[in-house]
Amino acid sequence: MHHSTAIDTIATQSLIKPNPHLDAAIRNSQAHGLPAITVSALAGQFLAIQAQLIDAKRVLEIGTLGGYSSIWFASTGAHVTSIEISKKHKAVAEENIKVAGYADRVNIELGAALDVLPKLAERGEKFDLVFIDADWGEQWEYFDWAVKMTRKRGCIYVDNVVRTMLEDGTTDPAKAEGSLVAKVGKDERVTATLVSTVGSHKGRVDEAFDGFLMAVVKGEHH
Ligand code: SAH
Ligand code: DHB
Ligand code: MG
């Protein structure tokens, strides 16, 4: 067995408590033909722990899919606003979230993130934590909106940043400049780091290396 598969399997079996709602969401999403691209259980638990550490009351998610990560966030008691471009994904997510008992805690906004984000900002919405997990080509634009809508000392996570770097050729120093990490590094509003992960979620050994970009918005939280 590849090391990454063994690590994922052992840690998941050891640390993740059985959760029928999450299992049902995965099964129902699969039954509706949604792609198997949710965060892993360990990553979902990581995000839920992070939400608890900062006592997040309001979470913004970009990329709902079947609501799997939304359920992880909602399980902490936080209110979740999640943006999804696909009508079908939104419908499946709403079903899964209702079955999990979180219908009153999760609100899914239908539309392209770059259309919805300005509307949320216009309404004056503020979040404690933002999780970006959608269209990779627009990660920087989402990040920029996220910073504007996150409270001071709130945090922003961007999924799949390491894989994006590997696939975009960011590992070539000549191409590094336009990358998300380079842009975020020049952004005076945040302090950021990379949380590299190893795993083989769903047995995809070729995608064993991945990781989040994690940022905190500078300033005093009152
Ligand atoms: N966060 C989810 C997985 C999201 S997969 C989980 O872990 O359970 C990415 C989702 O982003 C897909 O459902 C896709 O339809 C959606 N998406 C892709 N481009 C988008 C865009 N521009 N705006 C909003 N959603 C988008
Ligand atoms: C893919 C997208 C994701 O957000 C992810 O976490 C894993 C895979 C994909 O499009 O293949
Ligand atoms: Mg992802």
PDB file of C-alpha atoms and ligand atoms in Angstrom:
ATOM      1  CA  MET A   1       0.000   0.000   0.000  1.00  0.00           C
ATOM      2  CA  HIS A   2       1.244   3.487  -0.800  1.00  0.00           C
ATOM      3  CA  HIS A   3       2.244   5.405   2.361  1.00  0.00           C
ATOM      4  CA  SER A   4      -0.269   8.154   1.664  1.00  0.00           C
ATOM      5  CA  THR A   5      -3.109   5.627   1.516  1.00  0.00           C
ATOM      6  CA  ALA A   6      -1.984   4.003   4.757  1.00  0.00           C
ATOM      7  CA  ILE A   7      -1.747   7.350   6.568  1.00  0.00           C
ATOM      8  CA  ASP A   8      -5.175   8.447   5.359  1.00  0.00           C
ATOM      9  CA  THR A   9      -6.792   5.134   6.223  1.00  0.00           C
ATOM     10  CA  ILE A  10      -5.263   4.786   9.692  1.00  0.00           C
ATOM     11  CA  ALA A  11      -5.880   8.406  10.680  1.00  0.00           C
ATOM     12  CA  THR A  12      -9.446   8.332   9.362  1.00  0.00           C
ATOM     13  CA  GLN A  13     -10.266   5.084  11.149  1.00  0.00           C
ATOM     14  CA  SER A  14      -8.674   6.330  14.370  1.00  0.00           C
ATOM     15  CA  LEU A  15      -9.890   9.926  14.525  1.00  0.00           C
ATOM     16  CA  ILE A  16     -13.189  10.181  12.674  1.00  0.00           C
ATOM     17  CA  LYS A  17     -16.292   9.165  14.612  1.00  0.00           C
ATOM     18  CA  PRO A  18     -19.048   7.498  12.615  1.00  0.00           C
ATOM     19  CA  ASN A  19     -21.472  10.151  11.333  1.00  0.00           C
ATOM     20  CA  PRO A  20     -24.569   8.838   9.546  1.00  0.00           C
ATOM     21  CA  HIS A  21     -25.430  12.303   8.172  1.00  0.00           C
ATOM     22  CA  LEU A  22     -22.089  12.668   6.433  1.00  0.00           C
ATOM     23  CA  ASP A  23     -22.256   9.108   5.132  1.00  0.00           C
ATOM     24  CA  ALA A  24     -25.788   9.686   3.850  1.00  0.00           C
ATOM     25  CA  ALA A  25     -24.699  12.906   2.116  1.00  0.00           C
ATOM     26  CA  ILE A  26     -21.893  11.064   0.319  1.00  0.00           C
ATOM     27  CA  ARG A  27     -24.199   8.192  -0.695  1.00  0.00           C
ATOM     28  CA  ASN A  28     -26.995  10.455  -1.909  1.00  0.00           C
ATOM     29  CA  SER A  29     -24.551  12.691  -3.815  1.00  0.00           C
ATOM     30  CA  GLN A  30     -23.105   9.658  -5.541  1.00  0.00           C
ATOM     31  CA  ALA A  31     -26.602   8.368  -6.345  1.00  0.00           C
ATOM     32  CA  HIS A  32     -27.303  11.688  -8.093  1.00  0.00           C
ATOM     33  CA  GLY A  33     -24.101  11.446 -10.092  1.00  0.00           C
ATOM     34  CA  LEU A  34     -22.213  14.247  -8.359  1.00  0.00           C
ATOM     35  CA  PRO A  35     -18.421  13.999  -8.692  1.00  0.00           C
ATOM     36  CA  ALA A  36     -16.527  12.536  -5.724  1.00  0.00           C
ATOM     37  CA  ILE A  37     -14.554  15.707  -5.007  1.00  0.00           C
ATOM     38  CA  THR A  38     -15.599  16.598  -1.470  1.00  0.00           C
ATOM     39  CA  VAL A  39     -12.970  17.357   1.129  1.00  0.00           C
ATOM     40  CA  SER A  40     -11.796  14.229   2.945  1.00  0.00           C
ATOM     41  CA  ALA A  41     -13.252  13.381   6.354  1.00  0.00           C
ATOM     42  CA  LEU A  42      -9.959  14.413   7.985  1.00  0.00           C
ATOM     43  CA  ALA A  43     -10.026  17.747   6.151  1.00  0.00           C
ATOM     44  CA  GLY A  44     -13.682  18.279   7.076  1.00  0.00           C
ATOM     45  CA  GLN A  45     -12.855  17.631  10.706  1.00  0.00           C
ATOM     46  CA  PHE A  46      -9.841  19.949  10.439  1.00  0.00           C
ATOM     47  CA  LEU A  47     -12.083  22.761   9.173  1.00  0.00           C
ATOM     48  CA  ALA A  48     -14.679  22.064  11.863  1.00  0.00           C
ATOM     49  CA  ILE A  49     -11.968  22.200  14.552  1.00  0.00           C
ATOM     50  CA  GLN A  50     -10.717  25.478  13.093  1.00  0.00           C
ATOM     51  CA  ALA A  51     -14.243  26.915  13.179  1.00  0.00           C
ATOM     52  CA  GLN A  52     -14.532  25.941  16.843  1.00  0.00           C
ATOM     53  CA  LEU A  53     -11.111  27.385  17.717  1.00  0.00           C
ATOM     54  CA  ILE A  54     -12.150  30.824  16.506  1.00  0.00           C
ATOM     55  CA  ASP A  55     -15.735  30.378  17.728  1.00  0.00           C
ATOM     56  CA  ALA A  56     -17.013  30.975  14.204  1.00  0.00           C
ATOM     57  CA  LYS A  57     -20.667  31.975  14.080  1.00  0.00           C
ATOM     58  CA  ARG A  58     -20.776  32.718  10.367  1.00  0.00           C
ATOM     59  CA  VAL A  59     -19.016  30.666   7.724  1.00  0.00           C
ATOM     60  CA  LEU A  60     -18.890  31.426   3.999  1.00  0.00           C
ATOM     61  CA  GLU A  61     -18.202  28.609   1.601  1.00  0.00           C
ATOM     62  CA  ILE A  62     -17.523  28.923  -2.129  1.00  0.00           C
ATOM     63  CA  GLY A  63     -18.384  25.625  -3.842  1.00  0.00           C
ATOM     64  CA  THR A  64     -21.165  23.627  -2.149  1.00  0.00           C
ATOM     65  CA  LEU A  65     -21.341  20.461  -4.281  1.00  0.00           C
ATOM     66  CA  GLY A  66     -23.561  18.090  -2.223  1.00  0.00           C
ATOM     67  CA  GLY A  67     -23.152  20.015   1.018  1.00  0.00           C
ATOM     68  CA  TYR A  68     -20.633  17.651   2.591  1.00  0.00           C
ATOM     69  CA  SER A  69     -18.280  20.370   3.836  1.00  0.00           C
ATOM     70  CA  SER A  70     -21.312  22.546   4.701  1.00  0.00           C
ATOM     71  CA  ILE A  71     -22.497  19.789   7.055  1.00  0.00           C
ATOM     72  CA  TRP A  72     -19.076  19.697   8.731  1.00  0.00           C
ATOM     73  CA  PHE A  73     -19.239  23.452   9.342  1.00  0.00           C
ATOM     74  CA  ALA A  74     -22.882  23.382  10.442  1.00  0.00           C
ATOM     75  CA  SER A  75     -22.065  20.601  12.922  1.00  0.00           C
ATOM     76  CA  THR A  76     -20.090  23.172  14.938  1.00  0.00           C
ATOM     77  CA  GLY A  77     -23.221  25.304  15.380  1.00  0.00           C
ATOM     78  CA  ALA A  78     -22.086  27.926  12.875  1.00  0.00           C
ATOM     79  CA  HIS A  79     -24.406  29.446  10.306  1.00  0.00           C
ATOM     80  CA  VAL A  80     -23.212  28.647   6.792  1.00  0.00           C
ATOM     81  CA  THR A  81     -23.687  30.624   3.586  1.00  0.00           C
ATOM     82  CA  SER A  82     -22.563  28.522   0.638  1.00  0.00           C
ATOM     83  CA  ILE A  83     -22.287  29.577  -3.008  1.00  0.00           C
ATOM     84  CA  GLU A  84     -22.976  27.062  -5.771  1.00  0.00           C
ATOM     85  CA  ILE A  85     -23.188  27.579  -9.536  1.00  0.00           C
ATOM     86  CA  SER A  86     -25.026  24.324 -10.334  1.00  0.00           C
ATOM     87  CA  LYS A  87     -28.788  24.095  -9.762  1.00  0.00           C
ATOM     88  CA  LYS A  88     -28.520  20.363  -9.523  1.00  0.00           C
ATOM     89  CA  HIS A  89     -25.724  20.438  -6.945  1.00  0.00           C
ATOM     90  CA  LYS A  90     -27.668  22.980  -4.909  1.00  0.00           C
ATOM     91  CA  ALA A  91     -30.781  20.767  -4.926  1.00  0.00           C
ATOM     92  CA  VAL A  92     -28.848  17.680  -3.833  1.00  0.00           C
ATOM     93  CA  ALA A  93     -27.040  19.692  -1.156  1.00  0.00           C
ATOM     94  CA  GLU A  94     -30.315  21.046   0.205  1.00  0.00           C
ATOM     95  CA  GLU A  95     -31.669  17.505   0.451  1.00  0.00           C
ATOM     96  CA  ASN A  96     -28.541  16.301   2.273  1.00  0.00           C
ATOM     97  CA  ILE A  97     -28.498  19.272   4.619  1.00  0.00           C
ATOM     98  CA  LYS A  98     -32.172  18.826   5.470  1.00  0.00           C
ATOM     99  CA  VAL A  99     -31.667  15.145   6.272  1.00  0.00           C
ATOM    100  CA  ALA A 100     -28.739  16.132   8.497  1.00  0.00           C
ATOM    101  CA  GLY A 101     -31.055  18.496  10.391  1.00  0.00           C
ATOM    102  CA  TYR A 102     -29.265  21.709   9.461  1.00  0.00           C
ATOM    103  CA  ALA A 103     -31.746  23.285   7.038  1.00  0.00           C
ATOM    104  CA  ASP A 104     -32.161  26.300   9.308  1.00  0.00           C
ATOM    105  CA  ARG A 105     -28.418  26.818   9.552  1.00  0.00           C
ATOM    106  CA  VAL A 106     -27.268  26.578   5.946  1.00  0.00           C
ATOM    107  CA  ASN A 107     -28.203  28.945   3.163  1.00  0.00           C
ATOM    108  CA  ILE A 108     -27.156  28.138  -0.391  1.00  0.00           C
ATOM    109  CA  GLU A 109     -26.838  31.012  -2.849  1.00  0.00           C
ATOM    110  CA  LEU A 110     -27.229  29.933  -6.466  1.00  0.00           C
ATOM    111  CA  GLY A 111     -24.903  31.561  -8.958  1.00  0.00           C
ATOM    112  CA  ALA A 112     -21.350  32.083 -10.111  1.00  0.00           C
ATOM    113  CA  ALA A 113     -19.256  33.088  -7.124  1.00  0.00           C
ATOM    114  CA  LEU A 114     -18.040  36.271  -8.802  1.00  0.00           C
ATOM    115  CA  ASP A 115     -21.689  37.352  -9.273  1.00  0.00           C
ATOM    116  CA  VAL A 116     -22.828  36.365  -5.776  1.00  0.00           C
ATOM    117  CA  LEU A 117     -19.863  37.661  -3.748  1.00  0.00           C
ATOM    118  CA  PRO A 118     -20.434  41.360  -4.624  1.00  0.00           C
ATOM    119  CA  LYS A 119     -24.090  40.955  -3.603  1.00  0.00           C
ATOM    120  CA  LEU A 120     -23.151  39.538  -0.216  1.00  0.00           C
ATOM    121  CA  ALA A 121     -20.660  42.367   0.241  1.00  0.00           C
ATOM    122  CA  GLU A 122     -23.317  44.899  -0.745  1.00  0.00           C
ATOM    123  CA  ARG A 123     -25.617  43.495   1.932  1.00  0.00           C
ATOM    124  CA  GLY A 124     -22.821  44.112   4.424  1.00  0.00           C
ATOM    125  CA  GLU A 125     -22.373  40.430   5.246  1.00  0.00           C
ATOM    126  CA  LYS A 126     -19.355  39.564   7.407  1.00  0.00           C
ATOM    127  CA  PHE A 127     -17.866  36.177   8.143  1.00  0.00           C
ATOM    128  CA  ASP A 128     -15.562  34.631  10.702  1.00  0.00           C
ATOM    129  CA  LEU A 129     -14.263  31.952   8.370  1.00  0.00           C
ATOM    130  CA  VAL A 130     -14.285  31.559   4.584  1.00  0.00           C
ATOM    131  CA  PHE A 131     -13.627  28.263   2.805  1.00  0.00           C
ATOM    132  CA  ILE A 132     -12.817  28.558  -0.897  1.00  0.00           C
ATOM    133  CA  ASP A 133     -13.312  25.297  -2.797  1.00  0.00           C
ATOM    134  CA  ALA A 134     -14.502  26.115  -6.330  1.00  0.00           C
ATOM    135  CA  ASP A 135     -13.183  27.108  -9.720  1.00  0.00           C
ATOM    136  CA  TRP A 136      -9.398  27.103  -9.498  1.00  0.00           C
ATOM    137  CA  GLY A 137      -8.869  29.742 -12.164  1.00  0.00           C
ATOM    138  CA  GLU A 138     -10.585  32.320  -9.977  1.00  0.00           C
ATOM    139  CA  GLN A 139      -9.009  31.535  -6.616  1.00  0.00           C
ATOM    140  CA  TRP A 140      -7.351  34.955  -6.315  1.00  0.00           C
ATOM    141  CA  GLU A 141     -10.594  36.853  -7.057  1.00  0.00           C
ATOM    142  CA  TYR A 142     -12.462  34.772  -4.474  1.00  0.00           C
ATOM    143  CA  PHE A 143      -9.674  35.376  -1.994  1.00  0.00           C
ATOM    144  CA  ASP A 144      -9.848  39.130  -2.539  1.00  0.00           C
ATOM    145  CA  TRP A 145     -13.613  39.148  -1.869  1.00  0.00           C
ATOM    146  CA  ALA A 146     -13.127  36.868   1.112  1.00  0.00           C
ATOM    147  CA  VAL A 147     -10.667  39.283   2.714  1.00  0.00           C
ATOM    148  CA  LYS A 148     -13.158  42.142   2.319  1.00  0.00           C
ATOM    149  CA  MET A 149     -15.904  40.151   4.040  1.00  0.00           C
ATOM    150  CA  THR A 150     -13.930  38.474   6.815  1.00  0.00           C
ATOM    151  CA  ARG A 151     -13.783  40.085  10.244  1.00  0.00           C
ATOM    152  CA  LYS A 152     -10.416  41.035  11.713  1.00  0.00           C
ATOM    153  CA  ARG A 153      -8.612  37.932  13.015  1.00  0.00           C
ATOM    154  CA  GLY A 154     -11.010  35.784  11.002  1.00  0.00           C
ATOM    155  CA  CYS A 155      -9.532  33.199   8.676  1.00  0.00           C
ATOM    156  CA  ILE A 156      -9.644  32.142   5.058  1.00  0.00           C
ATOM    157  CA  TYR A 157      -8.836  28.702   3.696  1.00  0.00           C
ATOM    158  CA  VAL A 158      -8.311  27.921   0.032  1.00  0.00           C
ATOM    159  CA  ASP A 159      -8.515  24.231  -0.873  1.00  0.00           C
ATOM    160  CA  ASN A 160      -6.287  22.409  -3.362  1.00  0.00           C
ATOM    161  CA  VAL A 161      -3.606  25.082  -3.524  1.00  0.00           C
ATOM    162  CA  VAL A 162      -0.710  22.637  -3.617  1.00  0.00           C
ATOM    163  CA  ARG A 163      -2.303  20.612  -6.399  1.00  0.00           C
ATOM    164  CA  THR A 164      -2.995  23.782  -8.349  1.00  0.00           C
ATOM    165  CA  MET A 165       0.683  24.710  -8.036  1.00  0.00           C
ATOM    166  CA  LEU A 166       1.752  21.294  -9.272  1.00  0.00           C
ATOM    167  CA  GLU A 167      -0.685  21.375 -12.183  1.00  0.00           C
ATOM    168  CA  ASP A 168      -0.077  24.999 -13.186  1.00  0.00           C
ATOM    169  CA  GLY A 169       3.694  24.610 -13.240  1.00  0.00           C
ATOM    170  CA  THR A 170       4.141  26.992 -10.312  1.00  0.00           C
ATOM    171  CA  THR A 171       7.020  24.735  -9.238  1.00  0.00           C
ATOM    172  CA  ASP A 172       8.957  26.440 -12.068  1.00  0.00           C
ATOM    173  CA  PRO A 173      10.288  29.624 -10.346  1.00  0.00           C
ATOM    174  CA  ALA A 174       9.693  31.563 -13.575  1.00  0.00           C
ATOM    175  CA  LYS A 175       5.959  30.827 -13.302  1.00  0.00           C
ATOM    176  CA  ALA A 176       5.678  31.382  -9.559  1.00  0.00           C
ATOM    177  CA  GLU A 177       5.043  35.108  -9.785  1.00  0.00           C
ATOM    178  CA  GLY A 178       1.424  34.971 -10.911  1.00  0.00           C
ATOM    179  CA  SER A 179       0.504  32.199  -8.494  1.00  0.00           C
ATOM    180  CA  LEU A 180      -1.955  32.511  -5.651  1.00  0.00           C
ATOM    181  CA  VAL A 181       0.762  32.221  -2.997  1.00  0.00           C
ATOM    182  CA  ALA A 182       2.761  35.023  -4.631  1.00  0.00           C
ATOM    183  CA  LYS A 183      -0.282  37.301  -4.785  1.00  0.00           C
ATOM    184  CA  VAL A 184      -1.343  36.533  -1.222  1.00  0.00           C
ATOM    185  CA  GLY A 185       2.230  37.089  -0.047  1.00  0.00           C
ATOM    186  CA  LYS A 186       2.085  40.652  -1.370  1.00  0.00           C
ATOM    187  CA  ASP A 187      -1.297  41.298   0.258  1.00  0.00           C
ATOM    188  CA  GLU A 188      -0.799  43.580   3.277  1.00  0.00           C
ATOM    189  CA  ARG A 189      -4.260  42.756   4.647  1.00  0.00           C
ATOM    190  CA  VAL A 190      -3.388  39.201   5.679  1.00  0.00           C
ATOM    191  CA  THR A 191      -0.771  36.909   7.160  1.00  0.00           C
ATOM    192  CA  ALA A 192      -0.787  33.570   5.373  1.00  0.00           C
ATOM    193  CA  THR A 193       0.835  30.184   5.271  1.00  0.00           C
ATOM    194  CA  LEU A 194       0.550  26.891   3.456  1.00  0.00           C
ATOM    195  CA  VAL A 195      -0.856  23.821   5.194  1.00  0.00           C
ATOM    196  CA  SER A 196       0.450  21.000   3.044  1.00  0.00           C
ATOM    197  CA  THR A 197      -1.343  17.714   3.383  1.00  0.00           C
ATOM    198  CA  VAL A 198      -0.598  14.172   2.406  1.00  0.00           C
ATOM    199  CA  GLY A 199      -3.318  11.668   1.886  1.00  0.00           C
ATOM    200  CA  SER A 200      -4.964   9.581  -0.740  1.00  0.00           C
ATOM    201  CA  HIS A 201      -8.533  10.476  -0.283  1.00  0.00           C
ATOM    202  CA  LYS A 202     -10.570   8.016  -2.382  1.00  0.00           C
ATOM    203  CA  GLY A 203      -7.412   6.172  -3.323  1.00  0.00           C
ATOM    204  CA  ARG A 204      -6.069   8.836  -5.686  1.00  0.00           C
ATOM    205  CA  VAL A 205      -2.393   8.225  -5.007  1.00  0.00           C
ATOM    206  CA  ASP A 206      -1.334  10.515  -7.871  1.00  0.00           C
ATOM    207  CA  GLU A 207      -3.001  13.340  -5.983  1.00  0.00           C
ATOM    208  CA  ALA A 208      -1.353  12.470  -2.662  1.00  0.00           C
ATOM    209  CA  PHE A 209       0.203  15.918  -2.278  1.00  0.00           C
ATOM    210  CA  ASP A 210      -2.208  18.731  -1.656  1.00  0.00           C
ATOM    211  CA  GLY A 211      -2.850  21.441   0.880  1.00  0.00           C
ATOM    212  CA  PHE A 212      -4.691  24.540   1.957  1.00  0.00           C
ATOM    213  CA  LEU A 213      -3.581  28.095   1.835  1.00  0.00           C
ATOM    214  CA  MET A 214      -4.530  29.566   5.208  1.00  0.00           C
ATOM    215  CA  ALA A 215      -4.729  33.268   6.016  1.00  0.00           C
ATOM    216  CA  VAL A 216      -5.688  35.404   8.982  1.00  0.00           C
ATOM    217  CA  VAL A 217      -7.004  38.910   8.422  1.00  0.00           C
ATOM    218  CA  LYS A 218      -4.821  41.408  10.279  1.00  0.00           C
ATOM    219  CA  GLY A 219      -6.202  43.691  12.958  1.00  0.00           C
ATOM    220  CA  GLU A 220      -7.865  43.705  16.336  1.00  0.00           C
ATOM    221  CA  HIS A 221     -10.965  41.587  16.873  1.00  0.00           C
ATOM    222  CA  HIS A 222     -13.430  43.310  19.165  1.00  0.00           C
TER     223      HIS A 222
HETATM  224  N1  SAH B   1     -16.886  22.080  -0.740  1.00  0.00           N
HETATM  225  C1  SAH B   1     -17.458  20.863  -1.283  1.00  0.00           C
HETATM  226  C2  SAH B   1     -16.839  20.487  -2.620  1.00  0.00           C
HETATM  227  C3  SAH B   1     -16.981  21.565  -3.666  1.00  0.00           C
HETATM  228  S1  SAH B   1     -16.609  20.953  -5.293  1.00  0.00           S
HETATM  229  C4  SAH B   1     -17.226  19.728  -0.298  1.00  0.00           C
HETATM  230  O1  SAH B   1     -16.091  19.585   0.187  1.00  0.00           O
HETATM  231  O2  SAH B   1     -18.165  18.993  -0.016  1.00  0.00           O
HETATM  232  C5  SAH B   1     -16.690  22.433  -6.188  1.00  0.00           C
HETATM  233  C6  SAH B   1     -18.094  22.990  -6.420  1.00  0.00           C
HETATM  234  O3  SAH B   1     -17.921  24.318  -6.906  1.00  0.00           O
HETATM  235  C7  SAH B   1     -18.903  22.247  -7.485  1.00  0.00           C
HETATM  236  O4  SAH B   1     -20.163  21.897  -6.963  1.00  0.00           O
HETATM  237  C8  SAH B   1     -19.056  23.258  -8.614  1.00  0.00           C
HETATM  238  O5  SAH B   1     -20.308  23.194  -9.279  1.00  0.00           O
HETATM  239  C9  SAH B   1     -18.914  24.584  -7.869  1.00  0.00           C
HETATM  240  N2  SAH B   1     -18.440  25.691  -8.687  1.00  0.00           N
HETATM  241  C10 SAH B   1     -17.552  25.643  -9.714  1.00  0.00           C
HETATM  242  N3  SAH B   1     -17.361  26.866 -10.227  1.00  0.00           N
HETATM  243  C11 SAH B   1     -18.111  27.722  -9.499  1.00  0.00           C
HETATM  244  C12 SAH B   1     -18.348  29.116  -9.535  1.00  0.00           C
HETATM  245  N4  SAH B   1     -17.734  29.900 -10.414  1.00  0.00           N
HETATM  246  N5  SAH B   1     -19.204  29.651  -8.648  1.00  0.00           N
HETATM  247  C13 SAH B   1     -19.843  28.876  -7.722  1.00  0.00           C
HETATM  248  N6  SAH B   1     -19.646  27.545  -7.637  1.00  0.00           N
HETATM  249  C14 SAH B   1     -18.811  26.971  -8.506  1.00  0.00           C
HETATM  250  C1  DHB B   2     -11.235  18.332  -7.634  1.00  0.00           C
HETATM  251  C2  DHB B   2     -11.719  19.504  -7.074  1.00  0.00           C
HETATM  252  C3  DHB B   2     -11.595  19.703  -5.713  1.00  0.00           C
HETATM  253  O1  DHB B   2     -12.025  20.841  -5.112  1.00  0.00           O
HETATM  254  C4  DHB B   2     -11.012  18.744  -4.906  1.00  0.00           C
HETATM  255  O2  DHB B   2     -10.908  18.988  -3.585  1.00  0.00           O
HETATM  256  C5  DHB B   2     -10.557  17.571  -5.469  1.00  0.00           C
HETATM  257  C6  DHB B   2     -10.682  17.361  -6.834  1.00  0.00           C
HETATM  258  C7  DHB B   2     -11.340  18.123  -9.095  1.00  0.00           C
HETATM  259  O3  DHB B   2     -11.955  18.961  -9.760  1.00  0.00           O
HETATM  260  O4  DHB B   2     -10.831  17.127  -9.558  1.00  0.00           O
HETATM  261 MG    MG B   3     -11.465  20.934  -3.087  1.00  0.00          MG
END
